[in-house]
């Protein structure tokens, strides 16, 4: 790795070393930067000003250093921001979804950062603003609406907000006739609630001090929230609890799950304080989800070895597991992702041969037909419906070159009606771009899918820079969808590629299993192999590849930096989960116990300890020729705590043999998702894209038309 000469010789902050030793399974580790973790981290999530002054001083020094190192691209950042903003229809609006006498939607005002929620009469008419996010956000450095759910009688709105970035949501109830909120304010919730049948109360989850949604309460409107009745409590810290409702407004679903096991309990909305009915007791590895279908429940499950899932039915009168009967059998290689039920039809979103498709089944006959598309790589999304008794389902379609299209599909006549096409005000010509689906051979012979896009005029002789994105955890599939932001790089000659590495479900459930726990290293090898494939195919060169990933994808960035620093010209790690071993050894942290099925439990298992220790990015930093690295974090992030990247950056600087810069930007007023406003988020994207352009020496390149 050669020293990147594009950066100024500015001295970085020197992080004080205070060695702390920890011994597990007879193995002693030394952490010289553990002091960067605030002892009062729970308090900091709720009140960022409570941060230890010494830690705050250090983080502010990091922000100042990265700002100075990137000062020369300030003008470029501004241009990138304006370009990306120019591709957004500022007064954009969703297609309203019908529900009874009204149709509900969301929109933005020109210049507005936050969404507004509105309704109109079902067949069109005057728009009524129910909730104005910009108005609610006034005076707040951070503000995010968690949800907005109207009652079935259309008289009230249950909504929530987070104004710290810590994902402790405050629930409120708005009277839609007067436009004012009632006195029923509840703090420290998960952000969602479900109305009871009478629309005079709701159930919700409350978070404990360790940010776990472990208790379900019922709140009666007009009463003191302190007197809310506990409906159900989940005692196991390894499971998260959520709550949702059916579209017929007659059932409340209590979902309890970790990453590989699920359990549901049911409440009737007319008896929200009753005893929840257990559908199927948790059984390690058993996953299932419920969808109401009138007199039956449809059960999407991996039971009985159905690795890629099957659909079963159970009577509403007794939906417990002994009464499940198979409807759509398991088909290896066809991963059923979700199910949506209507009176006469059952719709499923599935992935086969690496691409999504929608299958519509007539309930009375079992006849099925497929909604499919012909592009080489694309993204589909089921948008559903508020209503159960309808023949129309809504879905979205896009590809890396095709802006998002929203269709209403008549399941009976099989007619598609285009309701909306994403507007790109500054202009977009799909013919200017080429999108491809490649297969890269990994270290063990597996073929890794790659989705990419480049400008049609970009030379494919190895001279083009590339931004290579990856994630690869929790079974999450990164869609090959339209992204206006990346055009700022693609129009400057970049190849933009997504590595669909193991740990996702791009090629079925086995693709996920082959990238977790003891097989986690496959994720990293896949990503490195994709980089090599792009080089051998002439798309780019190793020193021109900038790797990017966030959260668990940030962990991927840390791992590939240690394993193959020579394969990348730069690395962008956003909210990176890089101190994996330390975090998995601390069961007091918000996500640790529920994460053990994904990574392993190094407290109980010496084998898991060794597995994680072998790849944990922080533990494997060494005297290597690291490329330039940019890490980004949020102070109030409960998912990946700020001190993980802070420690990682300090150790990289102390041990790197290359002399290349390691930059750290920490948002002092936001959490895991970064800035909450849509334009503030674009400024963050412009910041990391400017870093990528600087790394490859393309800061003076003007975008192609």
Tab-separated table of C-alpha atoms in Angstrom, residues 50-469:
chain	number	residue	atom	x	y	z
A	50	UNK	CA	-24.349	14.223	30.539
A	51	UNK	CA	-21.317	12.883	28.634
A	52	UNK	CA	-18.034	12.882	30.570
A	53	UNK	CA	-16.215	16.149	29.663
A	54	UNK	CA	-12.963	14.280	28.936
A	55	UNK	CA	-14.708	12.033	26.430
A	56	UNK	CA	-16.543	14.974	24.889
A	57	UNK	CA	-13.268	16.858	24.492
A	58	UNK	CA	-11.729	13.876	22.723
A	59	UNK	CA	-14.681	13.429	20.345
A	60	UNK	CA	-14.706	17.117	19.523
A	61	UNK	CA	-10.977	16.921	18.752
A	62	UNK	CA	-11.700	14.047	16.372
A	63	UNK	CA	-14.374	16.109	14.632
A	64	UNK	CA	-12.019	19.054	14.326
A	65	UNK	CA	-9.244	16.857	12.868
A	66	UNK	CA	-11.413	15.259	10.210
A	67	UNK	CA	-12.858	18.665	9.325
A	68	UNK	CA	-9.350	20.062	8.792
A	69	UNK	CA	-8.277	17.023	6.766
A	70	UNK	CA	-11.306	17.400	4.500
A	71	UNK	CA	-11.382	21.198	4.395
A	72	UNK	CA	-10.136	21.223	0.802
A	73	UNK	CA	-13.247	19.356	-0.399
A	74	UNK	CA	-15.744	21.694	1.282
A	75	UNK	CA	-16.687	23.143	-2.088
A	76	UNK	CA	-17.043	19.665	-3.566
A	77	UNK	CA	-19.329	18.652	-0.693
A	78	UNK	CA	-21.525	21.645	-1.416
A	79	UNK	CA	-21.725	20.726	-5.115
A	80	UNK	CA	-22.535	17.113	-4.315
A	81	UNK	CA	-25.265	18.223	-1.916
A	82	UNK	CA	-26.852	20.507	-4.486
A	83	UNK	CA	-26.720	17.767	-7.122
A	84	UNK	CA	-28.383	15.229	-4.847
A	85	UNK	CA	-30.939	17.759	-3.652
A	86	UNK	CA	-31.685	18.604	-7.283
A	87	UNK	CA	-32.702	15.001	-7.907
A	88	UNK	CA	-35.346	15.140	-5.177
A	89	UNK	CA	-38.835	16.399	-5.859
A	90	UNK	CA	-39.011	18.692	-2.854
A	91	UNK	CA	-42.793	18.698	-2.613
A	92	UNK	CA	-43.017	14.961	-3.176
A	93	UNK	CA	-46.047	13.015	-1.988
A	94	UNK	CA	-46.918	9.363	-1.595
A	95	UNK	CA	-49.877	7.837	-3.405
A	96	UNK	CA	-52.681	8.000	-0.797
A	97	UNK	CA	-53.875	4.597	0.415
A	98	UNK	CA	-57.614	4.126	0.767
A	99	UNK	CA	-59.215	3.190	4.063
A	100	UNK	CA	-62.952	3.598	4.453
A	101	UNK	CA	-64.074	7.136	3.786
A	102	UNK	CA	-60.539	8.477	3.464
A	103	UNK	CA	-57.196	7.924	1.757
A	104	UNK	CA	-54.043	8.504	3.834
A	105	UNK	CA	-50.590	9.556	2.708
A	106	UNK	CA	-47.455	11.537	3.474
A	107	UNK	CA	-45.770	14.441	1.736
A	108	UNK	CA	-43.063	17.079	2.007
A	109	UNK	CA	-43.115	20.835	1.611
A	110	UNK	CA	-40.569	22.639	-0.540
A	111	UNK	CA	-37.603	23.220	1.759
A	112	UNK	CA	-39.056	20.922	4.415
A	113	UNK	CA	-36.909	18.383	6.245
A	114	UNK	CA	-39.649	16.280	7.833
A	115	UNK	CA	-42.696	14.484	6.411
A	116	UNK	CA	-46.268	15.653	6.780
A	117	UNK	CA	-49.095	13.162	7.201
A	118	UNK	CA	-52.376	13.944	5.454
A	119	UNK	CA	-55.683	12.499	4.349
A	120	UNK	CA	-58.156	13.277	1.619
A	121	UNK	CA	-61.693	12.033	0.928
A	122	UNK	CA	-61.533	8.534	-0.560
A	123	UNK	CA	-62.340	9.626	-4.098
A	124	UNK	CA	-60.380	12.878	-4.008
A	125	UNK	CA	-60.841	16.325	-2.539
A	126	UNK	CA	-59.282	18.766	-0.110
A	127	UNK	CA	-56.125	17.662	1.673
A	128	UNK	CA	-56.237	17.689	5.478
A	129	UNK	CA	-52.869	17.864	7.269
A	130	UNK	CA	-52.922	15.557	10.297
A	131	UNK	CA	-49.332	15.930	11.465
A	132	UNK	CA	-46.681	18.385	10.277
A	133	UNK	CA	-43.208	17.019	11.011
A	134	UNK	CA	-41.466	20.327	10.303
A	135	UNK	CA	-43.678	22.083	12.824
A	136	UNK	CA	-43.097	19.410	15.468
A	137	UNK	CA	-39.321	19.498	14.874
A	138	UNK	CA	-38.913	23.234	15.373
A	139	UNK	CA	-36.068	24.068	17.749
A	140	UNK	CA	-34.772	20.495	17.923
A	141	UNK	CA	-31.315	19.453	16.688
A	142	UNK	CA	-32.647	15.965	16.049
A	143	UNK	CA	-36.198	14.855	15.382
A	144	UNK	CA	-37.664	11.709	13.864
A	145	UNK	CA	-41.272	10.570	13.682
A	146	UNK	CA	-41.503	6.917	14.658
A	147	UNK	CA	-44.981	6.173	13.367
A	148	UNK	CA	-48.444	7.597	12.744
A	149	UNK	CA	-51.460	5.286	12.949
A	150	UNK	CA	-55.026	6.514	12.612
A	151	UNK	CA	-57.807	4.873	14.615
A	152	UNK	CA	-60.351	2.773	12.749
A	153	UNK	CA	-63.040	5.396	13.395
A	154	UNK	CA	-60.724	8.023	11.836
A	155	UNK	CA	-61.035	10.333	14.855
A	156	UNK	CA	-57.557	10.086	16.346
A	157	UNK	CA	-53.918	9.596	15.399
A	158	UNK	CA	-51.443	7.633	17.520
A	159	UNK	CA	-47.984	8.972	16.728
A	160	UNK	CA	-44.488	9.000	18.193
A	161	UNK	CA	-41.215	10.880	17.986
A	162	UNK	CA	-37.580	10.595	19.064
A	163	UNK	CA	-35.698	13.856	19.630
A	164	UNK	CA	-32.334	12.433	20.796
A	165	UNK	CA	-31.492	9.748	18.235
A	166	UNK	CA	-31.472	7.168	21.028
A	167	UNK	CA	-34.707	5.495	19.842
A	168	UNK	CA	-36.580	6.109	23.083
A	169	UNK	CA	-39.856	7.206	21.496
A	170	UNK	CA	-42.543	9.383	23.052
A	171	UNK	CA	-46.117	8.353	22.180
A	172	UNK	CA	-48.903	10.897	21.780
A	173	UNK	CA	-52.543	10.888	20.701
A	174	UNK	CA	-53.863	13.597	18.394
A	175	UNK	CA	-57.521	14.519	18.183
A	176	UNK	CA	-58.043	14.965	14.438
A	177	UNK	CA	-61.058	17.234	14.749
A	178	UNK	CA	-59.190	19.874	16.754
A	179	UNK	CA	-55.638	19.081	15.569
A	180	UNK	CA	-54.338	19.071	19.148
A	181	UNK	CA	-52.654	16.360	21.173
A	182	UNK	CA	-54.389	14.920	24.210
A	183	UNK	CA	-52.708	14.759	27.602
A	184	UNK	CA	-51.929	11.061	27.058
A	185	UNK	CA	-48.151	11.387	26.638
A	186	UNK	CA	-46.034	8.265	27.239
A	187	UNK	CA	-42.231	8.315	27.158
A	188	UNK	CA	-39.608	5.577	26.714
A	189	UNK	CA	-41.658	3.470	24.298
A	190	UNK	CA	-40.730	1.386	21.272
A	191	UNK	CA	-42.597	3.878	19.069
A	192	UNK	CA	-45.558	1.733	18.001
A	193	UNK	CA	-48.977	1.052	19.436
A	194	UNK	CA	-52.196	-0.724	18.450
A	195	UNK	CA	-55.674	0.672	19.006
A	196	UNK	CA	-58.291	-1.362	20.824
A	197	UNK	CA	-61.659	-2.082	19.191
A	198	UNK	CA	-63.326	0.923	20.796
A	199	UNK	CA	-60.508	3.310	19.767
A	200	UNK	CA	-60.406	4.634	23.337
A	201	UNK	CA	-57.128	2.976	24.300
A	202	UNK	CA	-54.078	1.226	22.897
A	203	UNK	CA	-51.353	-1.271	23.732
A	204	UNK	CA	-47.665	-0.359	23.442
A	205	UNK	CA	-44.198	-1.547	24.448
A	206	UNK	CA	-42.055	0.274	26.981
A	207	UNK	CA	-38.256	0.166	26.943
A	208	UNK	CA	-36.239	-0.567	30.076
A	209	UNK	CA	-33.033	1.236	31.065
A	210	UNK	CA	-31.028	-1.072	28.803
A	211	UNK	CA	-33.217	-0.166	25.828
A	212	UNK	CA	-35.079	-3.482	25.715
A	213	UNK	CA	-38.793	-3.550	24.817
A	214	UNK	CA	-39.672	-6.072	27.480
A	215	UNK	CA	-43.116	-4.962	28.725
A	216	UNK	CA	-46.469	-4.538	26.996
A	217	UNK	CA	-48.967	-2.117	28.550
A	218	UNK	CA	-52.543	-1.041	27.865
A	219	UNK	CA	-53.343	2.656	28.118
A	220	UNK	CA	-56.899	3.923	28.466
A	221	UNK	CA	-57.324	7.426	27.066
A	222	UNK	CA	-57.715	10.064	29.721
A	223	UNK	CA	-55.979	8.072	32.468
A	224	UNK	CA	-52.553	8.536	34.054
A	225	UNK	CA	-49.910	6.543	32.103
A	226	UNK	CA	-48.341	5.645	35.446
A	227	UNK	CA	-51.443	3.530	36.073
A	228	UNK	CA	-51.289	1.669	32.751
A	229	UNK	CA	-51.888	-2.034	33.139
A	230	UNK	CA	-49.141	-4.511	32.365
A	231	UNK	CA	-50.518	-6.952	29.789
A	232	UNK	CA	-47.438	-9.072	29.164
A	233	UNK	CA	-43.767	-9.144	30.134
A	234	UNK	CA	-40.904	-10.939	28.409
A	235	UNK	CA	-38.362	-11.902	31.056
A	236	UNK	CA	-35.654	-13.299	28.767
A	237	UNK	CA	-33.214	-10.474	27.854
A	238	UNK	CA	-32.274	-12.401	24.733
A	239	UNK	CA	-35.595	-11.621	23.052
A	240	UNK	CA	-37.160	-8.447	21.750
A	241	UNK	CA	-40.873	-7.777	21.842
A	242	UNK	CA	-42.952	-5.865	19.333
A	243	UNK	CA	-46.634	-5.204	18.785
A	244	UNK	CA	-48.741	-4.931	15.640
A	245	UNK	CA	-52.352	-5.108	14.518
A	246	UNK	CA	-54.425	-6.816	11.827
A	247	UNK	CA	-55.994	-4.869	8.965
A	248	UNK	CA	-59.451	-5.905	10.120
A	249	UNK	CA	-58.644	-4.263	13.460
A	250	UNK	CA	-59.690	-7.328	15.407
A	251	UNK	CA	-56.339	-8.813	16.464
A	252	UNK	CA	-53.259	-7.572	18.283
A	253	UNK	CA	-50.060	-9.497	17.501
A	254	UNK	CA	-47.398	-9.682	20.212
A	255	UNK	CA	-44.184	-10.748	18.487
A	256	UNK	CA	-41.203	-12.036	20.460
A	257	UNK	CA	-38.017	-12.935	18.633
A	258	UNK	CA	-34.283	-12.998	18.325
A	259	UNK	CA	-32.530	-13.545	15.002
A	260	UNK	CA	-33.435	-17.212	14.597
A	261	UNK	CA	-36.398	-17.961	16.876
A	262	UNK	CA	-39.865	-16.399	17.026
A	263	UNK	CA	-42.994	-16.636	19.114
A	264	UNK	CA	-46.416	-14.993	18.832
A	265	UNK	CA	-49.179	-14.280	21.272
A	266	UNK	CA	-52.609	-12.986	20.302
A	267	UNK	CA	-55.025	-10.553	21.887
A	268	UNK	CA	-58.440	-9.570	20.592
A	269	UNK	CA	-58.796	-5.820	20.183
A	270	UNK	CA	-62.101	-6.010	22.065
A	271	UNK	CA	-60.276	-7.538	25.048
A	272	UNK	CA	-56.808	-5.953	25.118
A	273	UNK	CA	-56.304	-6.705	28.813
A	274	UNK	CA	-57.121	-10.383	28.429
A	275	UNK	CA	-54.661	-13.240	28.631
A	276	UNK	CA	-52.587	-13.438	25.433
A	277	UNK	CA	-52.985	-16.690	23.500
A	278	UNK	CA	-49.699	-18.451	22.756
A	279	UNK	CA	-49.717	-19.671	19.137
A	280	UNK	CA	-46.550	-21.792	19.186
A	281	UNK	CA	-44.020	-21.851	22.000
A	282	UNK	CA	-40.514	-20.749	21.140
A	283	UNK	CA	-38.359	-23.545	19.882
A	284	UNK	CA	-34.783	-22.735	19.004
A	285	UNK	CA	-34.552	-22.202	15.265
A	286	UNK	CA	-38.327	-22.191	14.691
A	287	UNK	CA	-39.478	-19.042	12.931
A	288	UNK	CA	-42.999	-18.086	12.023
A	289	UNK	CA	-45.093	-15.049	11.206
A	290	UNK	CA	-48.858	-14.542	11.175
A	291	UNK	CA	-51.209	-12.925	8.687
A	292	UNK	CA	-54.932	-12.771	9.323
A	293	UNK	CA	-57.183	-14.134	6.591
A	294	UNK	CA	-60.724	-13.809	7.901
A	295	UNK	CA	-61.588	-17.140	9.509
A	296	UNK	CA	-57.989	-18.389	9.281
A	297	UNK	CA	-54.467	-17.275	10.018
A	298	UNK	CA	-51.815	-17.793	7.375
A	299	UNK	CA	-48.541	-18.906	8.930
A	300	UNK	CA	-45.239	-18.247	7.152
A	301	UNK	CA	-42.791	-20.649	8.770
A	302	UNK	CA	-39.626	-22.719	8.479
A	303	UNK	CA	-41.136	-25.526	10.574
A	304	UNK	CA	-40.328	-29.154	9.753
A	305	UNK	CA	-37.125	-28.343	7.899
A	306	UNK	CA	-38.661	-25.788	5.504
A	307	UNK	CA	-35.448	-23.771	5.341
A	308	UNK	CA	-36.733	-21.427	2.627
A	309	UNK	CA	-40.153	-21.257	4.314
A	310	UNK	CA	-43.621	-22.517	3.503
A	311	UNK	CA	-47.147	-21.235	4.136
A	312	UNK	CA	-49.604	-23.002	6.415
A	313	UNK	CA	-53.124	-22.197	7.573
A	314	UNK	CA	-54.741	-22.454	10.982
A	315	UNK	CA	-58.289	-21.720	12.162
A	316	UNK	CA	-58.848	-18.453	13.994
A	317	UNK	CA	-60.773	-20.406	16.618
A	318	UNK	CA	-57.602	-22.309	17.571
A	319	UNK	CA	-54.460	-21.272	15.661
A	320	UNK	CA	-52.048	-23.212	17.869
A	321	UNK	CA	-49.376	-25.285	16.150
A	322	UNK	CA	-51.152	-28.681	16.224
A	323	UNK	CA	-53.774	-27.137	13.927
A	324	UNK	CA	-51.375	-25.836	11.268
A	325	UNK	CA	-51.991	-27.353	7.821
A	326	UNK	CA	-49.763	-26.923	4.775
A	327	UNK	CA	-50.988	-24.648	1.974
A	328	UNK	CA	-47.891	-23.649	-0.027
A	329	UNK	CA	-45.182	-26.293	0.350
A	330	UNK	CA	-41.500	-25.680	0.870
A	331	UNK	CA	-39.463	-25.396	-2.310
A	332	UNK	CA	-35.665	-25.347	-1.820
A	333	UNK	CA	-34.132	-22.268	-3.422
A	334	UNK	CA	-37.410	-20.315	-3.426
A	335	UNK	CA	-37.318	-18.097	-0.357
A	336	UNK	CA	-40.756	-16.809	0.674
A	337	UNK	CA	-40.168	-13.379	2.212
A	338	UNK	CA	-43.636	-12.167	3.201
A	339	UNK	CA	-47.344	-12.906	2.882
A	340	UNK	CA	-50.311	-10.557	2.516
A	341	UNK	CA	-53.889	-11.804	2.733
A	342	UNK	CA	-57.075	-10.356	1.218
A	343	UNK	CA	-60.613	-11.667	1.204
A	344	UNK	CA	-60.235	-13.524	-2.090
A	345	UNK	CA	-56.477	-13.570	-2.660
A	346	UNK	CA	-53.207	-14.445	-0.976
A	347	UNK	CA	-50.108	-12.546	-2.118
A	348	UNK	CA	-46.533	-13.524	-1.397
A	349	UNK	CA	-43.211	-11.850	-2.088
A	350	UNK	CA	-40.491	-14.377	-2.764
A	351	UNK	CA	-36.955	-14.565	-4.084
A	352	UNK	CA	-35.909	-17.146	-6.633
A	353	UNK	CA	-32.692	-17.334	-8.662
A	354	UNK	CA	-31.533	-14.231	-6.812
A	355	UNK	CA	-34.409	-12.025	-7.996
A	356	UNK	CA	-37.695	-11.050	-6.304
A	357	UNK	CA	-41.148	-11.806	-7.671
A	358	UNK	CA	-44.735	-11.420	-6.523
A	359	UNK	CA	-47.081	-14.418	-6.649
A	360	UNK	CA	-50.867	-13.969	-6.455
A	361	UNK	CA	-52.979	-16.958	-5.368
A	362	UNK	CA	-56.749	-17.129	-5.658
A	363	UNK	CA	-57.898	-18.486	-2.317
A	364	UNK	CA	-60.933	-20.376	-3.575
A	365	UNK	CA	-59.188	-22.284	-6.378
A	366	UNK	CA	-55.508	-22.233	-5.457
A	367	UNK	CA	-54.679	-20.903	-8.940
A	368	UNK	CA	-51.480	-18.827	-8.955
A	369	UNK	CA	-49.873	-16.301	-11.280
A	370	UNK	CA	-46.607	-14.344	-11.097
A	371	UNK	CA	-45.910	-10.633	-11.399
A	372	UNK	CA	-42.379	-10.521	-12.811
A	373	UNK	CA	-40.052	-8.145	-14.641
A	374	UNK	CA	-37.353	-8.587	-17.251
A	375	UNK	CA	-34.425	-6.404	-16.193
A	376	UNK	CA	-31.179	-8.108	-15.237
A	377	UNK	CA	-31.362	-6.850	-11.652
A	378	UNK	CA	-34.242	-5.079	-9.946
A	379	UNK	CA	-36.099	-4.508	-6.699
A	380	UNK	CA	-39.738	-5.262	-5.820
A	381	UNK	CA	-41.646	-4.242	-2.717
A	382	UNK	CA	-45.132	-5.151	-1.510
A	383	UNK	CA	-46.819	-1.996	-0.246
A	384	UNK	CA	-50.040	-3.743	0.678
A	385	UNK	CA	-53.293	-2.050	1.560
A	386	UNK	CA	-55.146	-0.723	4.590
A	387	UNK	CA	-58.157	-2.699	3.404
A	388	UNK	CA	-58.821	-6.433	3.498
A	389	UNK	CA	-61.912	-6.592	1.269
A	390	UNK	CA	-60.295	-5.416	-1.956
A	391	UNK	CA	-58.995	-6.856	-5.218
A	392	UNK	CA	-56.186	-4.306	-5.460
A	393	UNK	CA	-52.669	-4.713	-4.089
A	394	UNK	CA	-49.997	-2.022	-4.355
A	395	UNK	CA	-46.344	-2.695	-5.092
A	396	UNK	CA	-43.205	-0.788	-6.049
A	397	UNK	CA	-40.619	-1.560	-8.707
A	398	UNK	CA	-37.226	-0.082	-9.502
A	399	UNK	CA	-33.806	-1.026	-10.800
A	400	UNK	CA	-30.424	0.623	-10.582
A	401	UNK	CA	-31.299	2.603	-13.734
A	402	UNK	CA	-35.112	2.784	-13.443
A	403	UNK	CA	-36.678	5.256	-10.984
A	404	UNK	CA	-39.200	3.811	-8.536
A	405	UNK	CA	-42.634	3.088	-9.970
A	406	UNK	CA	-45.721	2.483	-7.839
A	407	UNK	CA	-48.397	0.222	-9.288
A	408	UNK	CA	-51.898	-0.721	-8.225
A	409	UNK	CA	-52.505	-4.275	-9.381
A	410	UNK	CA	-55.973	-5.729	-9.827
A	411	UNK	CA	-55.553	-9.323	-8.735
A	412	UNK	CA	-58.736	-10.408	-10.490
A	413	UNK	CA	-58.262	-8.771	-13.907
A	414	UNK	CA	-54.435	-8.799	-13.696
A	415	UNK	CA	-54.256	-5.179	-14.796
A	416	UNK	CA	-51.416	-2.952	-13.631
A	417	UNK	CA	-52.137	0.730	-13.122
A	418	UNK	CA	-49.110	2.977	-12.791
A	419	UNK	CA	-49.905	5.365	-9.949
A	420	UNK	CA	-46.616	7.182	-9.669
A	421	UNK	CA	-43.147	7.363	-11.195
A	422	UNK	CA	-40.353	8.827	-9.111
A	423	UNK	CA	-39.531	12.268	-10.477
A	424	UNK	CA	-35.932	13.396	-10.863
A	425	UNK	CA	-36.302	17.178	-11.282
A	426	UNK	CA	-32.760	17.696	-12.534
A	427	UNK	CA	-33.334	15.028	-15.176
A	428	UNK	CA	-32.485	11.366	-15.623
A	429	UNK	CA	-31.924	9.390	-18.799
A	430	UNK	CA	-31.685	5.619	-18.127
A	431	UNK	CA	-29.935	5.192	-21.478
A	432	UNK	CA	-26.900	6.999	-20.070
A	433	UNK	CA	-26.235	4.090	-17.718
A	434	UNK	CA	-25.432	0.404	-17.842
A	435	UNK	CA	-26.497	-1.974	-15.108
A	436	UNK	CA	-25.150	-5.512	-14.806
A	437	UNK	CA	-25.544	-8.596	-12.666
A	438	UNK	CA	-22.215	-10.404	-12.260
A	439	UNK	CA	-21.091	-13.513	-10.409
A	440	UNK	CA	-17.779	-13.461	-8.547
A	441	UNK	CA	-16.089	-16.688	-7.465
A	442	UNK	CA	-15.294	-16.689	-3.757
A	443	UNK	CA	-12.487	-18.490	-1.937
A	444	UNK	CA	-14.459	-21.741	-1.689
A	445	UNK	CA	-15.974	-21.739	-5.170
A	446	UNK	CA	-19.305	-20.149	-4.265
A	447	UNK	CA	-20.627	-17.632	-6.786
A	448	UNK	CA	-21.361	-14.260	-5.194
A	449	UNK	CA	-23.917	-12.025	-6.956
A	450	UNK	CA	-22.850	-8.486	-7.759
A	451	UNK	CA	-25.170	-5.690	-8.905
A	452	UNK	CA	-23.461	-2.734	-10.527
A	453	UNK	CA	-24.101	0.437	-12.475
A	454	UNK	CA	-21.793	2.707	-14.443
A	455	UNK	CA	-22.109	5.491	-16.985
A	456	UNK	CA	-22.158	4.219	-20.546
A	457	UNK	CA	-19.076	6.368	-21.319
A	458	UNK	CA	-16.981	5.048	-18.418
A	459	UNK	CA	-13.954	3.153	-19.778
A	460	UNK	CA	-13.766	-0.432	-18.562
A	461	UNK	CA	-9.996	-0.729	-18.779
A	462	UNK	CA	-9.221	-0.750	-15.064
A	463	UNK	CA	-8.883	3.014	-14.805
A	464	UNK	CA	-12.318	3.747	-13.322
A	465	UNK	CA	-12.735	4.208	-9.579
A	466	UNK	CA	-15.346	2.088	-7.821
A	467	UNK	CA	-17.490	2.310	-4.723
A	468	UNK	CA	-18.138	-1.222	-3.483
A	469	UNK	CA	-20.937	-1.554	-0.927
